[in-house]
Amino acid sequence: MTQSDSPRPRRTNAERSAETIEKILEAAIKCIYDAGYAGTSINSVALIAGVSKGAAQHHFANKAELMLSVAKRCLEIHNQIRWSVYSKYPPGSQRIEQSSEASWEVVNDPSYTALIEIMMASRNDEELRNGMTPILETIYQERQRGVDTMCEEFNLERTPLVETLIRTHVTALRGIAIGLMFNPDKDAFREELAMMQRYENAMRHYLEKEYPKKDVDNKE
């Protein structure tokens, strides 16, 4: 028997389970993107994933539990997309200046729409809302890291204005994502994002002039 004819090693239960979970999460993102949160159920997700409803419920007892896992997976996807853009540039200002391009790639991924749908649904679902609390905290912490990075790379004092600028960027992205749900004219929204980039550049230049980081070492 040649090496190519050798039987494949049997997958472990853990490997099979991980593969099934990944299929379910991918199917859930597609289902939410196509049918919205209300049109998504464990049964419809299982159908898209090609697994039985029982197999899906083995991993996710109810819809809220599934949606919380989907939300976490969406954040992972967004980080992967951003890194795929940022990794093309050296660390520093060049990389940070690609934030709008990275954000555009994120917004156009079905996972972003799925996350927005889940966040909106959590307003009227107590179990989902409670489960979203640590996820929203993760989003907040990532935004704070973005503020720290921007201040470091552009030598800015960490003022409320910098935090507001980052928050405005995130809010604008969510608005664009919701707009894309109802109007597939990506060119128009691309123009909006380009305008956001010009605004952010203007604000950054203003912050660099008005709020440069104080040089503690040179203080008397």
PDB file of C-alpha atoms in Angstrom:
ATOM      1  CA  MET A   1       0.000   0.000   0.000  1.00  0.00           C
ATOM      2  CA  THR A   2       1.415   3.376  -1.017  1.00  0.00           C
ATOM      3  CA  GLN A   3       1.322   6.414   1.200  1.00  0.00           C
ATOM      4  CA  SER A   4      -1.440   7.934  -0.953  1.00  0.00           C
ATOM      5  CA  ASP A   5      -3.490   4.754  -0.492  1.00  0.00           C
ATOM      6  CA  SER A   6      -3.156   4.829   3.281  1.00  0.00           C
ATOM      7  CA  PRO A   7      -6.488   5.267   5.063  1.00  0.00           C
ATOM      8  CA  ARG A   8      -7.132   8.664   6.512  1.00  0.00           C
ATOM      9  CA  PRO A   9      -6.797   8.831  10.279  1.00  0.00           C
ATOM     10  CA  ARG A  10     -10.189   8.745  11.948  1.00  0.00           C
ATOM     11  CA  ARG A  11     -11.354  12.052  13.304  1.00  0.00           C
ATOM     12  CA  THR A  12     -11.904  12.328  17.008  1.00  0.00           C
ATOM     13  CA  ASN A  13     -15.293  13.103  18.505  1.00  0.00           C
ATOM     14  CA  ALA A  14     -14.005  16.555  19.381  1.00  0.00           C
ATOM     15  CA  GLU A  15     -12.979  17.199  15.771  1.00  0.00           C
ATOM     16  CA  ARG A  16     -16.344  16.037  14.426  1.00  0.00           C
ATOM     17  CA  SER A  17     -18.147  18.145  17.006  1.00  0.00           C
ATOM     18  CA  ALA A  18     -16.098  21.242  16.132  1.00  0.00           C
ATOM     19  CA  GLU A  19     -16.819  20.731  12.432  1.00  0.00           C
ATOM     20  CA  THR A  20     -20.554  20.430  13.084  1.00  0.00           C
ATOM     21  CA  ILE A  21     -20.580  23.557  15.241  1.00  0.00           C
ATOM     22  CA  GLU A  22     -18.731  25.494  12.538  1.00  0.00           C
ATOM     23  CA  LYS A  23     -21.266  24.373   9.925  1.00  0.00           C
ATOM     24  CA  ILE A  24     -24.140  25.455  12.166  1.00  0.00           C
ATOM     25  CA  LEU A  25     -22.636  28.886  12.873  1.00  0.00           C
ATOM     26  CA  GLU A  26     -21.913  29.513   9.186  1.00  0.00           C
ATOM     27  CA  ALA A  27     -25.449  28.440   8.300  1.00  0.00           C
ATOM     28  CA  ALA A  28     -26.904  30.679  11.007  1.00  0.00           C
ATOM     29  CA  ILE A  29     -25.046  33.724   9.676  1.00  0.00           C
ATOM     30  CA  LYS A  30     -26.338  32.992   6.168  1.00  0.00           C
ATOM     31  CA  CYS A  31     -29.874  32.444   7.445  1.00  0.00           C
ATOM     32  CA  ILE A  32     -29.922  35.689   9.435  1.00  0.00           C
ATOM     33  CA  TYR A  33     -28.459  37.575   6.468  1.00  0.00           C
ATOM     34  CA  ASP A  34     -31.057  36.154   4.061  1.00  0.00           C
ATOM     35  CA  ALA A  35     -34.160  35.946   6.267  1.00  0.00           C
ATOM     36  CA  GLY A  36     -33.479  38.268   9.193  1.00  0.00           C
ATOM     37  CA  TYR A  37     -33.482  37.393  12.878  1.00  0.00           C
ATOM     38  CA  ALA A  38     -37.229  36.699  13.022  1.00  0.00           C
ATOM     39  CA  GLY A  39     -36.999  34.368  10.031  1.00  0.00           C
ATOM     40  CA  THR A  40     -34.210  32.328  11.593  1.00  0.00           C
ATOM     41  CA  SER A  41     -34.858  29.226  13.674  1.00  0.00           C
ATOM     42  CA  ILE A  42     -32.817  26.238  14.778  1.00  0.00           C
ATOM     43  CA  ASN A  43     -34.761  24.167  12.265  1.00  0.00           C
ATOM     44  CA  SER A  44     -33.982  26.489   9.322  1.00  0.00           C
ATOM     45  CA  VAL A  45     -30.332  26.724  10.354  1.00  0.00           C
ATOM     46  CA  ALA A  46     -30.034  22.938  10.628  1.00  0.00           C
ATOM     47  CA  LEU A  47     -31.516  22.599   7.147  1.00  0.00           C
ATOM     48  CA  ILE A  48     -28.944  24.981   5.640  1.00  0.00           C
ATOM     49  CA  ALA A  49     -26.121  23.360   7.590  1.00  0.00           C
ATOM     50  CA  GLY A  50     -27.106  19.893   6.384  1.00  0.00           C
ATOM     51  CA  VAL A  51     -27.497  18.489   9.880  1.00  0.00           C
ATOM     52  CA  SER A  52     -30.505  17.213  11.772  1.00  0.00           C
ATOM     53  CA  LYS A  53     -32.440  19.492  14.105  1.00  0.00           C
ATOM     54  CA  GLY A  54     -31.488  17.145  16.935  1.00  0.00           C
ATOM     55  CA  ALA A  55     -27.789  17.536  16.120  1.00  0.00           C
ATOM     56  CA  ALA A  56     -28.158  21.315  16.146  1.00  0.00           C
ATOM     57  CA  GLN A  57     -30.011  21.246  19.467  1.00  0.00           C
ATOM     58  CA  HIS A  58     -27.345  18.975  20.909  1.00  0.00           C
ATOM     59  CA  HIS A  59     -24.909  21.875  20.590  1.00  0.00           C
ATOM     60  CA  PHE A  60     -27.364  24.764  21.047  1.00  0.00           C
ATOM     61  CA  ALA A  61     -30.328  24.148  23.330  1.00  0.00           C
ATOM     62  CA  ASN A  62     -32.363  27.092  22.045  1.00  0.00           C
ATOM     63  CA  LYS A  63     -32.292  29.998  19.624  1.00  0.00           C
ATOM     64  CA  ALA A  64     -30.871  32.494  22.128  1.00  0.00           C
ATOM     65  CA  GLU A  65     -27.931  30.205  22.901  1.00  0.00           C
ATOM     66  CA  LEU A  66     -27.255  29.771  19.182  1.00  0.00           C
ATOM     67  CA  MET A  67     -27.480  33.509  18.512  1.00  0.00           C
ATOM     68  CA  LEU A  68     -24.998  34.317  21.272  1.00  0.00           C
ATOM     69  CA  SER A  69     -22.502  31.894  19.763  1.00  0.00           C
ATOM     70  CA  VAL A  70     -23.140  33.444  16.351  1.00  0.00           C
ATOM     71  CA  ALA A  71     -22.458  36.923  17.765  1.00  0.00           C
ATOM     72  CA  LYS A  72     -19.108  35.752  19.159  1.00  0.00           C
ATOM     73  CA  ARG A  73     -18.251  34.115  15.840  1.00  0.00           C
ATOM     74  CA  CYS A  74     -19.129  37.340  14.001  1.00  0.00           C
ATOM     75  CA  LEU A  75     -16.631  39.278  16.103  1.00  0.00           C
ATOM     76  CA  GLU A  76     -13.947  36.707  15.274  1.00  0.00           C
ATOM     77  CA  ILE A  77     -14.716  37.081  11.563  1.00  0.00           C
ATOM     78  CA  HIS A  78     -14.535  40.875  11.801  1.00  0.00           C
ATOM     79  CA  ASN A  79     -11.117  40.713  13.442  1.00  0.00           C
ATOM     80  CA  GLN A  80      -9.904  38.335  10.731  1.00  0.00           C
ATOM     81  CA  ILE A  81     -11.161  40.661   7.990  1.00  0.00           C
ATOM     82  CA  ARG A  82      -9.551  43.715   9.566  1.00  0.00           C
ATOM     83  CA  TRP A  83      -6.248  41.928   9.982  1.00  0.00           C
ATOM     84  CA  SER A  84      -6.322  40.798   6.334  1.00  0.00           C
ATOM     85  CA  VAL A  85      -6.347  44.519   5.426  1.00  0.00           C
ATOM     86  CA  TYR A  86      -3.996  45.827   8.119  1.00  0.00           C
ATOM     87  CA  SER A  87      -1.387  43.110   7.592  1.00  0.00           C
ATOM     88  CA  LYS A  88      -0.577  44.563   4.162  1.00  0.00           C
ATOM     89  CA  TYR A  89       0.869  47.671   5.828  1.00  0.00           C
ATOM     90  CA  PRO A  90       3.637  48.224   8.351  1.00  0.00           C
ATOM     91  CA  PRO A  91       2.622  48.909  11.964  1.00  0.00           C
ATOM     92  CA  GLY A  92       1.952  52.554  12.677  1.00  0.00           C
ATOM     93  CA  SER A  93       0.058  55.392  11.034  1.00  0.00           C
ATOM     94  CA  GLN A  94      -0.076  53.714   7.600  1.00  0.00           C
ATOM     95  CA  ARG A  95      -1.945  50.784   9.075  1.00  0.00           C
ATOM     96  CA  ILE A  96      -4.322  52.932  11.103  1.00  0.00           C
ATOM     97  CA  GLU A  97      -5.147  55.048   8.052  1.00  0.00           C
ATOM     98  CA  GLN A  98      -6.616  51.909   6.487  1.00  0.00           C
ATOM     99  CA  SER A  99      -9.345  51.741   9.146  1.00  0.00           C
ATOM    100  CA  SER A 100     -12.066  52.885   6.745  1.00  0.00           C
ATOM    101  CA  GLU A 101     -11.029  50.346   4.108  1.00  0.00           C
ATOM    102  CA  ALA A 102     -10.993  47.601   6.738  1.00  0.00           C
ATOM    103  CA  SER A 103     -14.359  48.753   8.026  1.00  0.00           C
ATOM    104  CA  TRP A 104     -15.812  48.686   4.501  1.00  0.00           C
ATOM    105  CA  GLU A 105     -14.739  45.068   4.099  1.00  0.00           C
ATOM    106  CA  VAL A 106     -16.326  44.216   7.461  1.00  0.00           C
ATOM    107  CA  VAL A 107     -19.626  45.955   6.686  1.00  0.00           C
ATOM    108  CA  ASN A 108     -19.946  44.089   3.390  1.00  0.00           C
ATOM    109  CA  ASP A 109     -19.558  40.706   5.058  1.00  0.00           C
ATOM    110  CA  PRO A 110     -22.847  38.909   5.961  1.00  0.00           C
ATOM    111  CA  SER A 111     -21.551  38.464   9.506  1.00  0.00           C
ATOM    112  CA  TYR A 112     -21.844  42.208  10.164  1.00  0.00           C
ATOM    113  CA  THR A 113     -25.510  42.251   9.157  1.00  0.00           C
ATOM    114  CA  ALA A 114     -26.057  39.166  11.306  1.00  0.00           C
ATOM    115  CA  LEU A 115     -24.501  40.848  14.332  1.00  0.00           C
ATOM    116  CA  ILE A 116     -26.617  43.993  13.864  1.00  0.00           C
ATOM    117  CA  GLU A 117     -29.762  41.852  13.633  1.00  0.00           C
ATOM    118  CA  ILE A 118     -28.860  40.021  16.854  1.00  0.00           C
ATOM    119  CA  MET A 119     -28.073  43.257  18.684  1.00  0.00           C
ATOM    120  CA  MET A 120     -31.421  44.749  17.662  1.00  0.00           C
ATOM    121  CA  ALA A 121     -33.298  41.579  18.650  1.00  0.00           C
ATOM    122  CA  SER A 122     -31.722  41.622  22.112  1.00  0.00           C
ATOM    123  CA  ARG A 123     -33.808  44.695  22.995  1.00  0.00           C
ATOM    124  CA  ASN A 124     -36.931  42.529  23.288  1.00  0.00           C
ATOM    125  CA  ASP A 125     -35.429  39.218  24.417  1.00  0.00           C
ATOM    126  CA  GLU A 126     -34.289  39.141  28.039  1.00  0.00           C
ATOM    127  CA  GLU A 127     -32.221  35.962  27.729  1.00  0.00           C
ATOM    128  CA  LEU A 128     -30.509  37.264  24.615  1.00  0.00           C
ATOM    129  CA  ARG A 129     -30.005  40.698  26.174  1.00  0.00           C
ATOM    130  CA  ASN A 130     -28.374  39.266  29.281  1.00  0.00           C
ATOM    131  CA  GLY A 131     -26.130  37.031  27.208  1.00  0.00           C
ATOM    132  CA  MET A 132     -25.104  39.938  24.995  1.00  0.00           C
ATOM    133  CA  THR A 133     -23.745  41.928  27.946  1.00  0.00           C
ATOM    134  CA  PRO A 134     -20.237  40.342  27.948  1.00  0.00           C
ATOM    135  CA  ILE A 135     -20.167  40.473  24.135  1.00  0.00           C
ATOM    136  CA  LEU A 136     -20.943  44.185  24.154  1.00  0.00           C
ATOM    137  CA  GLU A 137     -18.224  44.605  26.780  1.00  0.00           C
ATOM    138  CA  THR A 138     -15.784  42.918  24.381  1.00  0.00           C
ATOM    139  CA  ILE A 139     -16.825  45.349  21.632  1.00  0.00           C
ATOM    140  CA  TYR A 140     -16.296  48.245  24.051  1.00  0.00           C
ATOM    141  CA  GLN A 141     -12.844  47.006  25.062  1.00  0.00           C
ATOM    142  CA  GLU A 142     -11.819  46.625  21.419  1.00  0.00           C
ATOM    143  CA  ARG A 143     -12.942  50.200  20.792  1.00  0.00           C
ATOM    144  CA  GLN A 144     -10.865  51.382  23.744  1.00  0.00           C
ATOM    145  CA  ARG A 145      -7.835  49.597  22.316  1.00  0.00           C
ATOM    146  CA  GLY A 146      -8.492  51.440  19.071  1.00  0.00           C
ATOM    147  CA  VAL A 147      -8.442  54.737  20.959  1.00  0.00           C
ATOM    148  CA  ASP A 148      -5.161  53.795  22.679  1.00  0.00           C
ATOM    149  CA  THR A 149      -3.569  52.791  19.384  1.00  0.00           C
ATOM    150  CA  MET A 150      -4.638  55.974  17.632  1.00  0.00           C
ATOM    151  CA  CYS A 151      -3.314  58.143  20.454  1.00  0.00           C
ATOM    152  CA  GLU A 152      -0.012  56.273  20.466  1.00  0.00           C
ATOM    153  CA  GLU A 153       0.594  56.303  16.731  1.00  0.00           C
ATOM    154  CA  PHE A 154      -0.398  59.940  16.168  1.00  0.00           C
ATOM    155  CA  ASN A 155       1.081  61.201  19.430  1.00  0.00           C
ATOM    156  CA  LEU A 156      -2.260  62.428  20.749  1.00  0.00           C
ATOM    157  CA  GLU A 157      -3.358  63.194  24.253  1.00  0.00           C
ATOM    158  CA  ARG A 158      -6.138  60.810  25.249  1.00  0.00           C
ATOM    159  CA  THR A 159      -9.040  63.227  25.323  1.00  0.00           C
ATOM    160  CA  PRO A 160     -12.810  62.607  25.169  1.00  0.00           C
ATOM    161  CA  LEU A 161     -12.681  63.962  21.607  1.00  0.00           C
ATOM    162  CA  VAL A 162     -10.584  60.997  20.458  1.00  0.00           C
ATOM    163  CA  GLU A 163     -13.037  58.562  22.016  1.00  0.00           C
ATOM    164  CA  THR A 164     -15.934  60.420  20.392  1.00  0.00           C
ATOM    165  CA  LEU A 165     -14.230  60.213  17.010  1.00  0.00           C
ATOM    166  CA  ILE A 166     -13.839  56.430  17.296  1.00  0.00           C
ATOM    167  CA  ARG A 167     -17.422  56.073  18.550  1.00  0.00           C
ATOM    168  CA  THR A 168     -18.711  58.168  15.648  1.00  0.00           C
ATOM    169  CA  HIS A 169     -16.869  55.909  13.216  1.00  0.00           C
ATOM    170  CA  VAL A 170     -18.512  52.811  14.709  1.00  0.00           C
ATOM    171  CA  THR A 171     -21.961  54.453  14.713  1.00  0.00           C
ATOM    172  CA  ALA A 172     -21.581  55.486  11.079  1.00  0.00           C
ATOM    173  CA  LEU A 173     -20.626  51.922  10.131  1.00  0.00           C
ATOM    174  CA  ARG A 174     -23.743  50.542  11.760  1.00  0.00           C
ATOM    175  CA  GLY A 175     -25.834  53.101   9.890  1.00  0.00           C
ATOM    176  CA  ILE A 176     -24.219  52.115   6.587  1.00  0.00           C
ATOM    177  CA  ALA A 177     -24.803  48.427   7.353  1.00  0.00           C
ATOM    178  CA  ILE A 178     -28.498  49.055   8.062  1.00  0.00           C
ATOM    179  CA  GLY A 179     -28.733  51.131   4.901  1.00  0.00           C
ATOM    180  CA  LEU A 180     -27.280  48.301   2.864  1.00  0.00           C
ATOM    181  CA  MET A 181     -30.018  46.006   4.165  1.00  0.00           C
ATOM    182  CA  PHE A 182     -32.608  48.100   2.327  1.00  0.00           C
ATOM    183  CA  ASN A 183     -30.606  49.562  -0.556  1.00  0.00           C
ATOM    184  CA  PRO A 184     -28.019  47.418  -2.356  1.00  0.00           C
ATOM    185  CA  ASP A 185     -26.442  50.459  -4.044  1.00  0.00           C
ATOM    186  CA  LYS A 186     -22.970  49.933  -2.616  1.00  0.00           C
ATOM    187  CA  ASP A 187     -21.490  52.828  -4.582  1.00  0.00           C
ATOM    188  CA  ALA A 188     -23.580  55.348  -2.652  1.00  0.00           C
ATOM    189  CA  PHE A 189     -22.543  53.918   0.692  1.00  0.00           C
ATOM    190  CA  ARG A 190     -18.944  53.718  -0.436  1.00  0.00           C
ATOM    191  CA  GLU A 191     -19.119  57.475  -1.047  1.00  0.00           C
ATOM    192  CA  GLU A 192     -20.480  57.956   2.465  1.00  0.00           C
ATOM    193  CA  LEU A 193     -17.569  55.998   3.905  1.00  0.00           C
ATOM    194  CA  ALA A 194     -15.119  58.066   1.826  1.00  0.00           C
ATOM    195  CA  MET A 195     -16.688  61.196   3.307  1.00  0.00           C
ATOM    196  CA  MET A 196     -16.270  59.697   6.772  1.00  0.00           C
ATOM    197  CA  GLN A 197     -12.587  59.118   5.991  1.00  0.00           C
ATOM    198  CA  ARG A 198     -12.126  62.769   4.999  1.00  0.00           C
ATOM    199  CA  TYR A 199     -13.884  63.883   8.172  1.00  0.00           C
ATOM    200  CA  GLU A 200     -11.733  61.594  10.297  1.00  0.00           C
ATOM    201  CA  ASN A 201      -8.527  62.840   8.657  1.00  0.00           C
ATOM    202  CA  ALA A 202      -9.566  66.455   9.252  1.00  0.00           C
ATOM    203  CA  MET A 203     -10.393  65.684  12.882  1.00  0.00           C
ATOM    204  CA  ARG A 204      -7.102  63.871  13.354  1.00  0.00           C
ATOM    205  CA  HIS A 205      -5.130  66.838  12.034  1.00  0.00           C
ATOM    206  CA  TYR A 206      -7.088  69.089  14.394  1.00  0.00           C
ATOM    207  CA  LEU A 207      -6.356  66.794  17.346  1.00  0.00           C
ATOM    208  CA  GLU A 208      -2.668  66.608  16.430  1.00  0.00           C
ATOM    209  CA  LYS A 209      -2.521  70.398  16.508  1.00  0.00           C
ATOM    210  CA  GLU A 210      -4.643  71.044  19.579  1.00  0.00           C
ATOM    211  CA  TYR A 211      -3.971  67.987  21.747  1.00  0.00           C
ATOM    212  CA  PRO A 212      -0.443  66.676  21.180  1.00  0.00           C
ATOM    213  CA  LYS A 213       0.697  64.185  23.788  1.00  0.00           C
ATOM    214  CA  LYS A 214       2.612  65.896  26.544  1.00  0.00           C
ATOM    215  CA  ASP A 215       6.260  64.877  26.773  1.00  0.00           C
ATOM    216  CA  VAL A 216       6.445  63.814  30.421  1.00  0.00           C
ATOM    217  CA  ASP A 217      10.212  63.245  30.272  1.00  0.00           C
ATOM    218  CA  ASN A 218      10.853  66.896  29.379  1.00  0.00           C
ATOM    219  CA  LYS A 219       8.675  68.364  32.082  1.00  0.00           C
ATOM    220  CA  GLU A 220      10.504  70.448  34.667  1.00  0.00           C
TER     221      GLU A 220
END
